[in-house]
mmCIF file of C-alpha atoms in Angstrom:
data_model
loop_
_atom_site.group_PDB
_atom_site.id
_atom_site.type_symbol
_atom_site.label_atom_id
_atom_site.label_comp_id
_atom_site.label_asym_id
_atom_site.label_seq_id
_atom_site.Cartn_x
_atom_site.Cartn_y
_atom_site.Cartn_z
ATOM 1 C CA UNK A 1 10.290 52.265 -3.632
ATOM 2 C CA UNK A 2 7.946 51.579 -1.078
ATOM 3 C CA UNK A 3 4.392 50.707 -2.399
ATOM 4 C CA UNK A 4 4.461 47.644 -2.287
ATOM 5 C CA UNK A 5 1.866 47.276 -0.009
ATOM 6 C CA UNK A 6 -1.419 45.965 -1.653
ATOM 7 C CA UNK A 7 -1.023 42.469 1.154
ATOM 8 C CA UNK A 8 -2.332 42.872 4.733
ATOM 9 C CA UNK A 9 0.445 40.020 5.441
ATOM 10 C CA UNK A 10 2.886 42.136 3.995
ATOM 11 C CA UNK A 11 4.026 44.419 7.217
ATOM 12 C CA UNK A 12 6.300 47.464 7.108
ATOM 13 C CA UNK A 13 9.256 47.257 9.363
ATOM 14 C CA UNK A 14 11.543 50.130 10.326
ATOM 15 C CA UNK A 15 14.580 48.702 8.298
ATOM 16 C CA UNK A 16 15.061 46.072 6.153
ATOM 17 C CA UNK A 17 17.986 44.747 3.774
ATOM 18 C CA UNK A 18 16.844 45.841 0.091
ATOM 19 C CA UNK A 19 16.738 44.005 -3.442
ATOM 20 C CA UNK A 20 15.256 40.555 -4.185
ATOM 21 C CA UNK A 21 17.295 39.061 -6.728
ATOM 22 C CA UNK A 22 20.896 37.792 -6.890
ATOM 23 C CA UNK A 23 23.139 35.576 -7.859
ATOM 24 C CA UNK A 24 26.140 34.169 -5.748
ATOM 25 C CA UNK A 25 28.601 31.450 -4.470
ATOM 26 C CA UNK A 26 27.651 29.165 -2.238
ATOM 27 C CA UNK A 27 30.677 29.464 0.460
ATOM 28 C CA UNK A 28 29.519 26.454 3.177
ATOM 29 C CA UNK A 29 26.798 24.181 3.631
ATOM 30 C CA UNK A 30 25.083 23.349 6.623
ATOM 31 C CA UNK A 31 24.709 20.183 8.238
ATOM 32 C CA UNK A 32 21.199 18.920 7.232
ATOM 33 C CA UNK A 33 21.842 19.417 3.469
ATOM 34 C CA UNK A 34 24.084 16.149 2.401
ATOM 35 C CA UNK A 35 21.145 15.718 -0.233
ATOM 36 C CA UNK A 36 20.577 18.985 -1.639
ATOM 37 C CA UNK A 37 22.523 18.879 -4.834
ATOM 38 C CA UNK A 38 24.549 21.529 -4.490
ATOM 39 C CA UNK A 39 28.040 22.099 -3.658
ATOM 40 C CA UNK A 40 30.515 24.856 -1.959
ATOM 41 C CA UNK A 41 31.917 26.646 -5.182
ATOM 42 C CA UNK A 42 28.622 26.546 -6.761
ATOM 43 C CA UNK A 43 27.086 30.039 -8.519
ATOM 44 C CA UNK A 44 23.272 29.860 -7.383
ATOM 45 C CA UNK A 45 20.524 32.025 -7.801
ATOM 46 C CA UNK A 46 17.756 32.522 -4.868
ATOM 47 C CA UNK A 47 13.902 32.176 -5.536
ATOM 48 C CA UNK A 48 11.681 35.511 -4.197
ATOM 49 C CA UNK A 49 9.605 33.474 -2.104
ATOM 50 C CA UNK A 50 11.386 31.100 -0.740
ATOM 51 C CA UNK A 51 8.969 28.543 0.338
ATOM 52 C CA UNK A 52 7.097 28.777 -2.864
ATOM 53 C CA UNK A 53 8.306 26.196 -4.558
ATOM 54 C CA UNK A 54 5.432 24.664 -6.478
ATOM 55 C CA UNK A 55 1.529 25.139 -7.821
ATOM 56 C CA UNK A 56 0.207 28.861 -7.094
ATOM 57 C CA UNK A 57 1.339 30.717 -4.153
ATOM 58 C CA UNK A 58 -0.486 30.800 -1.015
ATOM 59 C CA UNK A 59 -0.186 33.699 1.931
ATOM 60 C CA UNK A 60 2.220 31.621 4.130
ATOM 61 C CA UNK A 61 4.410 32.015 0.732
ATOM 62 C CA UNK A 62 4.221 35.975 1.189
ATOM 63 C CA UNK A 63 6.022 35.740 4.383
ATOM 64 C CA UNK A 64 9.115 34.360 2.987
ATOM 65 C CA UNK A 65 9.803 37.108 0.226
ATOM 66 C CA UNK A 66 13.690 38.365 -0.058
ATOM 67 C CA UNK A 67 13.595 42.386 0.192
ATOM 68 C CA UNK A 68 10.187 42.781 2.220
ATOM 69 C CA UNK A 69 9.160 40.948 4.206
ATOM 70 C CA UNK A 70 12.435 38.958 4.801
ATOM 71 C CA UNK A 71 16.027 40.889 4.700
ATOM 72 C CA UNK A 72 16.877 40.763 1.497
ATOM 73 C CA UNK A 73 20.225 40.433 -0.790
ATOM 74 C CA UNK A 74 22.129 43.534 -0.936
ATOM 75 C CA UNK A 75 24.973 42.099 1.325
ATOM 76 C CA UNK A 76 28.022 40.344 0.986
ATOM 77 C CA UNK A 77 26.643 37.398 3.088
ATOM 78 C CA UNK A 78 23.553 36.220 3.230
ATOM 79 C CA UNK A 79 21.882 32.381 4.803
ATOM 80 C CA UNK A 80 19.543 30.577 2.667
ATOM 81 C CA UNK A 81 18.090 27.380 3.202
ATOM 82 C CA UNK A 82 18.684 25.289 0.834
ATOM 83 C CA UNK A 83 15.824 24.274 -1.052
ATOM 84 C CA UNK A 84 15.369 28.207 -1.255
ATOM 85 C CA UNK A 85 18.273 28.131 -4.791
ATOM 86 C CA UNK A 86 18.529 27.429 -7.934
ATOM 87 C CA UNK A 87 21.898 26.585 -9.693
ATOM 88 C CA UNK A 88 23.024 29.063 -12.490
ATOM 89 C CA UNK A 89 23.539 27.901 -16.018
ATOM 90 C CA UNK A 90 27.060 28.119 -16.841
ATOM 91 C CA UNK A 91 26.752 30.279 -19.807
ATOM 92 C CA UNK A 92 25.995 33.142 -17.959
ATOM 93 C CA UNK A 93 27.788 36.004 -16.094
ATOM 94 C CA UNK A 94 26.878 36.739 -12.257
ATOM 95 C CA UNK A 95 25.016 39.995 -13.574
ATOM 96 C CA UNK A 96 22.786 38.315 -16.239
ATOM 97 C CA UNK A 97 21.985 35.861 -13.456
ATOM 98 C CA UNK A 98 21.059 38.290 -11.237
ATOM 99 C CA UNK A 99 18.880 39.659 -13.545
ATOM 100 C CA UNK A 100 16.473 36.094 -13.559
ATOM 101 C CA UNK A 101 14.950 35.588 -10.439
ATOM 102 C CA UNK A 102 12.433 38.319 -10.423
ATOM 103 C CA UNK A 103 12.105 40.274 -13.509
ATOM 104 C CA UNK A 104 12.700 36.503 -15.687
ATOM 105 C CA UNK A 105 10.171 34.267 -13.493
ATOM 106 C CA UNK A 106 7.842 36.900 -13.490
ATOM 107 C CA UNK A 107 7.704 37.052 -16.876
ATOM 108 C CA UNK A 108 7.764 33.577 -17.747
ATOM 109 C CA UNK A 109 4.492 32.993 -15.325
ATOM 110 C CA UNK A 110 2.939 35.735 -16.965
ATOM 111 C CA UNK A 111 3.129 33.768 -20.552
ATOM 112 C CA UNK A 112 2.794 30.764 -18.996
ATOM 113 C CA UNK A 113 0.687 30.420 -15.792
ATOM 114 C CA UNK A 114 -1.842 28.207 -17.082
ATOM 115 C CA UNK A 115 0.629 26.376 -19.478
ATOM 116 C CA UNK A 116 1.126 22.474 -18.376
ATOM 117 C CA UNK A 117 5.046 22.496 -16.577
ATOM 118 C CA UNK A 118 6.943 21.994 -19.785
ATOM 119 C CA UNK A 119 4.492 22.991 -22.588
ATOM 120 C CA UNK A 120 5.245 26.847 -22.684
ATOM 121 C CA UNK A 121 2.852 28.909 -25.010
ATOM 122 C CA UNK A 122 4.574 28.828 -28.585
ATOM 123 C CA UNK A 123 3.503 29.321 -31.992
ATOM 124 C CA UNK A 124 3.785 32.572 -34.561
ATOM 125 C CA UNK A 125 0.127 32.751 -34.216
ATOM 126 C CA UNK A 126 0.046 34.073 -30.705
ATOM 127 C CA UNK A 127 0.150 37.548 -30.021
ATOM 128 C CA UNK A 128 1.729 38.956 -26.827
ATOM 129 C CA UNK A 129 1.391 42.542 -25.994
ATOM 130 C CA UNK A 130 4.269 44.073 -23.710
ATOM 131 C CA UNK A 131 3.855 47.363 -21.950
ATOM 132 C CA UNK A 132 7.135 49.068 -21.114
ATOM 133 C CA UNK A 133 10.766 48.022 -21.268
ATOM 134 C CA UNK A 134 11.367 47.276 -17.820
ATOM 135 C CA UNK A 135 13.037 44.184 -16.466
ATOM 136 C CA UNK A 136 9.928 41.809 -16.918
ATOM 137 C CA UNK A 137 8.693 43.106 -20.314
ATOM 138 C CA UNK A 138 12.371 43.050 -21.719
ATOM 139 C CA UNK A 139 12.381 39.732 -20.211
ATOM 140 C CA UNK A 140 8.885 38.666 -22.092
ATOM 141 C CA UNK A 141 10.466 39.841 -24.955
ATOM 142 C CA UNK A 142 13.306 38.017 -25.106
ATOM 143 C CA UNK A 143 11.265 34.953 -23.913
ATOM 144 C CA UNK A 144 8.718 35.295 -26.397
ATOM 145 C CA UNK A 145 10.669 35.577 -29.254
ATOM 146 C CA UNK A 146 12.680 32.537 -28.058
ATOM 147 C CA UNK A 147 9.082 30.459 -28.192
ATOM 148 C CA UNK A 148 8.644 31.823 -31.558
ATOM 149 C CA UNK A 149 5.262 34.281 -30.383
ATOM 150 C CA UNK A 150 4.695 37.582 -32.273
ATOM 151 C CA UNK A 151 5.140 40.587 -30.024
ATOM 152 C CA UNK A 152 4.251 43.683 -29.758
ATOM 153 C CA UNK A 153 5.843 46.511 -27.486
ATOM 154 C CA UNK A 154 4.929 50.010 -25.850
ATOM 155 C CA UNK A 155 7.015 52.717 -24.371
ATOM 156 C CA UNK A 156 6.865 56.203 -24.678
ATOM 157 C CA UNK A 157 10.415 56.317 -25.697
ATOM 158 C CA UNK A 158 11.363 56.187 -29.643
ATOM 159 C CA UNK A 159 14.816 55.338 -28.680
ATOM 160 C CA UNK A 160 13.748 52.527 -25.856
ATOM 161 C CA UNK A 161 11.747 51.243 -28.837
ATOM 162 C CA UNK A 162 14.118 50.876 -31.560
ATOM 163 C CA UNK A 163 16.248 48.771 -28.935
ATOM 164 C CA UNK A 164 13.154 46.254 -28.317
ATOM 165 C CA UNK A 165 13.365 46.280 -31.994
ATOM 166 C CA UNK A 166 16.952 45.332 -32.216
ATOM 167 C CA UNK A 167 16.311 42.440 -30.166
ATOM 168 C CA UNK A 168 13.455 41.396 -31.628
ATOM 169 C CA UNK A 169 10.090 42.858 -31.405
ATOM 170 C CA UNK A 170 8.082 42.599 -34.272
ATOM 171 C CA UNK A 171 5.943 45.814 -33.627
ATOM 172 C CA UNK A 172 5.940 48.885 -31.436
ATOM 173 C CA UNK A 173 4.086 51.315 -30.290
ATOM 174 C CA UNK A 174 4.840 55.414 -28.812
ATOM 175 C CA UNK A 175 1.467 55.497 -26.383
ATOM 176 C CA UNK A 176 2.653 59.433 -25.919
ATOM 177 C CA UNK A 177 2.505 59.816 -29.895
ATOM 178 C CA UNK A 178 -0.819 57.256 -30.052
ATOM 179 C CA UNK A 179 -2.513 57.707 -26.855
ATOM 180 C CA UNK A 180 -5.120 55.605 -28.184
ATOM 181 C CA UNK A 181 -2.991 52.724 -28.550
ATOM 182 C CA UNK A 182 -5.471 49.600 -27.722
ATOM 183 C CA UNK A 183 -6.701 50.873 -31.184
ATOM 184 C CA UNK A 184 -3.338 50.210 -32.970
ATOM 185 C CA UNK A 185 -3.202 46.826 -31.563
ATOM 186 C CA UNK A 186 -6.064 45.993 -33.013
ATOM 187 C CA UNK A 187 -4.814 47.416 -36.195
ATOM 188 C CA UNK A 188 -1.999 45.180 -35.863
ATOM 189 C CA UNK A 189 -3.741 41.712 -35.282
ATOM 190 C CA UNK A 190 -6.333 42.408 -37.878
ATOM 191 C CA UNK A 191 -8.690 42.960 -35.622
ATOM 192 C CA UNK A 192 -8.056 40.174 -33.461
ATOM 193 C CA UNK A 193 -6.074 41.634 -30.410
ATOM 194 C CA UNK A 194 -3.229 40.051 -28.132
ATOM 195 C CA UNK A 195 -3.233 36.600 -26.619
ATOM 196 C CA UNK A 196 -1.193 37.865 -23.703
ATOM 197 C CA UNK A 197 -1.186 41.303 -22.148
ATOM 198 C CA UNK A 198 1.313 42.196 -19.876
ATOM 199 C CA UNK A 199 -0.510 44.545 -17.834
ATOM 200 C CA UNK A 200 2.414 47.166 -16.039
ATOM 201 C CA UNK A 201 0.874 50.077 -15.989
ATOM 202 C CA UNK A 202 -2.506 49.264 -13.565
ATOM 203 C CA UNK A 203 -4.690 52.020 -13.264
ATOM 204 C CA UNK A 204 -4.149 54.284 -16.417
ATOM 205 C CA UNK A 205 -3.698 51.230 -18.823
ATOM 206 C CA UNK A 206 -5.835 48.281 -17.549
ATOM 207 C CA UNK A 207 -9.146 49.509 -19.343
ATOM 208 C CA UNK A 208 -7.255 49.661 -22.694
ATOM 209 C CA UNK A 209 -5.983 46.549 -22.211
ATOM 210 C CA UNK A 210 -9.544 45.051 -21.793
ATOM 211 C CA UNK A 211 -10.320 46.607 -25.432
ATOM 212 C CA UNK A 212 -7.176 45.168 -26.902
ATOM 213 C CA UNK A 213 -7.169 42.120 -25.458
ATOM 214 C CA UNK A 214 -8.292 38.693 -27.921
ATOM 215 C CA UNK A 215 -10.981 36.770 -27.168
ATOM 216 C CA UNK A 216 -10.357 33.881 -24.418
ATOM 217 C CA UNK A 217 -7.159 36.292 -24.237
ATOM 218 C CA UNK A 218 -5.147 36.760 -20.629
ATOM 219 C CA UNK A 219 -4.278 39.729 -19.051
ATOM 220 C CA UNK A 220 -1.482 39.199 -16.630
ATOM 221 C CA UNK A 221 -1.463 42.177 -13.606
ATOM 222 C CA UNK A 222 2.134 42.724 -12.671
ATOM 223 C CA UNK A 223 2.339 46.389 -11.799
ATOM 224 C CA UNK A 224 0.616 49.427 -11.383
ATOM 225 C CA UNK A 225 2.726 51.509 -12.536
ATOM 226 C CA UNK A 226 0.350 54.688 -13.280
ATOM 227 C CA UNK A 227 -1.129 54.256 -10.127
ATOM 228 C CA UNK A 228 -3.446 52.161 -8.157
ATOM 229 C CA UNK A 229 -6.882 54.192 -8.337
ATOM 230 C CA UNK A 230 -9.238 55.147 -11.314
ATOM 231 C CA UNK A 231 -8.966 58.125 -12.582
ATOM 232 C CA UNK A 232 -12.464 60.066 -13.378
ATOM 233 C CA UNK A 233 -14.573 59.236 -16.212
ATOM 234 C CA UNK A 234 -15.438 55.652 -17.460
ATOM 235 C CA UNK A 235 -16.550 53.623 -14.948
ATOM 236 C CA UNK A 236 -17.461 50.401 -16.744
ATOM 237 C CA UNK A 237 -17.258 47.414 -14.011
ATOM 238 C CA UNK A 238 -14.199 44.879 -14.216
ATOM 239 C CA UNK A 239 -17.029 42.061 -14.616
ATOM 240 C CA UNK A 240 -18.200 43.654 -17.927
ATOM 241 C CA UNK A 241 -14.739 44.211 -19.173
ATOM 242 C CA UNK A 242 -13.832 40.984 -19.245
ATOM 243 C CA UNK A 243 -17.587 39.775 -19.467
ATOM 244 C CA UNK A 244 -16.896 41.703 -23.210
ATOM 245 C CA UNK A 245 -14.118 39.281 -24.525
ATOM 246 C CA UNK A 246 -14.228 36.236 -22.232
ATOM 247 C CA UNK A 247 -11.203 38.007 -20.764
ATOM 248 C CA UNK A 248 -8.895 35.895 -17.875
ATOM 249 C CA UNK A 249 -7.289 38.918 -15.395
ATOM 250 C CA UNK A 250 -4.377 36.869 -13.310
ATOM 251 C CA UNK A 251 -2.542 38.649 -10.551
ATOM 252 C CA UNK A 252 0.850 37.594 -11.061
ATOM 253 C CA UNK A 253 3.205 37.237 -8.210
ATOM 254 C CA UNK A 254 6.508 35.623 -9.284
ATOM 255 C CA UNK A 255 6.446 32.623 -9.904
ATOM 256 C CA UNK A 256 7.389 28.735 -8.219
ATOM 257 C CA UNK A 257 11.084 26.835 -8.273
ATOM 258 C CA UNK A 258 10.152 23.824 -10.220
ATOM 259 C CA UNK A 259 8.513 26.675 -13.020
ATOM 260 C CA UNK A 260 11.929 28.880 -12.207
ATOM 261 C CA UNK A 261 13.921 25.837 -13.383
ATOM 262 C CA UNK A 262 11.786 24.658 -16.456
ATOM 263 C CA UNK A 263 12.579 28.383 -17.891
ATOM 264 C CA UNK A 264 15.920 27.823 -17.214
ATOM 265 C CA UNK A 265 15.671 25.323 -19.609
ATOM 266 C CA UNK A 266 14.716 27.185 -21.928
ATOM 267 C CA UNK A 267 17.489 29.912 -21.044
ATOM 268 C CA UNK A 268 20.172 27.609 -21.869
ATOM 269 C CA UNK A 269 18.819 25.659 -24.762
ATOM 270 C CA UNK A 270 18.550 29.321 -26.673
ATOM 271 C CA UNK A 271 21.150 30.704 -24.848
ATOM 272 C CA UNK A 272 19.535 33.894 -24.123
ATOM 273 C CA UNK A 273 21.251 36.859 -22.426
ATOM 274 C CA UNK A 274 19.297 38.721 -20.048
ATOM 275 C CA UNK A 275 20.023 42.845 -20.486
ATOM 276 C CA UNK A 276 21.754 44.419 -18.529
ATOM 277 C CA UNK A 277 21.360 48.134 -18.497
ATOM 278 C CA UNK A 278 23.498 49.789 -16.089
ATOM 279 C CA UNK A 279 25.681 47.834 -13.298
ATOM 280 C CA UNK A 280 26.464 49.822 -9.573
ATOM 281 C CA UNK A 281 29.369 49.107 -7.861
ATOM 282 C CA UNK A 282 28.452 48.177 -4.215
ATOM 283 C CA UNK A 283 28.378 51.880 -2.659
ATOM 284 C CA UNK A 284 26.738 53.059 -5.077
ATOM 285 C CA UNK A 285 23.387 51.216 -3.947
ATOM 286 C CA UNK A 286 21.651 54.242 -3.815
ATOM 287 C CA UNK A 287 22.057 56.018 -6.841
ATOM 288 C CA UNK A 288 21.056 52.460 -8.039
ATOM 289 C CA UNK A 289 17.874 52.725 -6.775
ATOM 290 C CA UNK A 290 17.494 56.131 -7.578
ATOM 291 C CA UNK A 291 18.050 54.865 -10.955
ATOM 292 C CA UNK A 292 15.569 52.245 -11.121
ATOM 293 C CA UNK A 293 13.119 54.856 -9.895
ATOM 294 C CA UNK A 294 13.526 57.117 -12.377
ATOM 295 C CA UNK A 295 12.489 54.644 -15.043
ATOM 296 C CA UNK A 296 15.098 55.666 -17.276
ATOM 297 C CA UNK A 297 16.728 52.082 -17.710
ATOM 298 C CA UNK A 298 15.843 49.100 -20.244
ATOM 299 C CA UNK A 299 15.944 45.659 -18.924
ATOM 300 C CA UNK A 300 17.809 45.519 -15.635
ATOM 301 C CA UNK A 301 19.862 47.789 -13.076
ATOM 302 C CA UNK A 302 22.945 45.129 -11.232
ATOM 303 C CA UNK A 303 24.682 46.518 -7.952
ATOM 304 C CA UNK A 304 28.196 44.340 -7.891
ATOM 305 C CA UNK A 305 28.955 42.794 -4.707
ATOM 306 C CA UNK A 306 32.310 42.651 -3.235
#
């Protein structure tokens, strides 16, 4: 709701069409695109940064993100080039599609950044450590269990953590009844702390993270959720944090097409469902993202197009 702003390239405008991710029918193709492998008729799905479409992003990529800085989706119409989609599995309904492109890829780099195209971290033995139940941590969840990883999930909601539970989760943890909860991660992995962190809540949560993370571990920045600036009192330097466990910190900005499709893959061999939590009809955009702002969903908010 308007703070994403931590890019120089990334320039306010006056107005600008909101929401990133969609799904939708492609209704013509332009000349140009004889060879692009889609069709009229088909559902597709559009990539966040549009020209990023391999390897890590670079800034020219920034300038091509749906939603800011480029118009984004919420409309009934919208021109994309071609190499900018992604065809939807079949198996799934325009609002679990819709739910992929940001919240899904996002997670999926965030396991899997510096995991060869096509060899996704797997394995009971590795530990993933989710904070929230937002679109991407619901998303890690559900992707996480599908490779088989152990996970572990925070929220400060008992009854937002008995759903991770129901779809999966094999531990979580209140951080309003255990504020102290790097310390129960630990707990958990005998000592041994989490593989993967996904780190959501940035200023308020990163330092515990550091203490909880396992050795050679990654932390994955994705939000910053409590804020972007220290608060007072320990000032131990980044470089000794992760000096202290051989820590990697990777700032995690979507992620590329050809990694978008390989967890598609993965989608449709498991058949996994992305959540929905609450679907807006079309005029009701606002009290969407008045929603979404509140934090009171788990997994994804949809606004149905016409």
């Amino acid at each position: 709701m308007g703070h994403y702003n931590h890019h120089k390239t990334l320039e306010h405008r006056a107005s600008v069409v909101p929401c990133s991710d969609m799904c939708g029918t492609i209704e013509k193709i332009g000349p140009g695109n004889e060879n692009c492998r889609l069709k009229e008729g088909d559902r597709v799905m559009a990539i966040f940064n549009q020209t990023h479409l391999k390897g890590q992003i670079t800034e020219k990529d920034m300038a091509s993100g749906l939603g800011f800085p480029l118009p984004g989706v919420l409309s009934q119409y919208r021109v994309f080039p071609a190499y900018g989609l992604v065809r939807v599995p079949d198996y799934l309904t325009d609002e679990e599609a819709a739910a992929l492109p940001i919240a899904a890829v996002t997670a999926w780099m965030a396991l899997n950044t510096f995991q060869p195209i096509g060899q996704p971290l797997s394995g009971k033995d590795k530990v993933v450590l989710l904070q929230g139940t937002g679109g991407v941590s619901i998303s890690g969840l559900q992707i996480a269990k599908a490779l088989g990883l152990t996970t572990i999930v925070t929220s400060s909601s008992d009854t937002k953590l008995d759903r991770a539970r129901k779809l999966g989760a094999d531990h979580t943890i209140n951080y309003k009844t255990t504020p102290e909860w790097q310390d129960k991660v630990l707990e958990l992995t005998g000592g041994r702390g989490a593989d993967v962190i996904f780190e959501i809540g940035g200023a308020k949560t990163l330092e515990k993270s550091f203490s909880c993370v396992a050795y050679g571990g990654l932390i994955s920045c994705i939000g910053y959720l409590s804020g972007k600036e220290d608060a007072q009192g320990s000032r131990v330097n980044t470089n000794v944090l992760a000096l202290r466990r051989n820590v990697t910190l990777k700032g995690i900005l979507n992620g590329p097409k050809d990694r978008f499709e390989e967890m598609l893959g993965l989608y449709e061999r498991e058949q996994i469902h992305p959540v929905v939590d609450r679907v807006f009809e079309f005029e009701e955009a606002r009290d969407a993202l008045k929603y979404l702002f509140s934090g009171s969903h788990f997994g994804k908010v949809v606004v149905r197009v016409p």
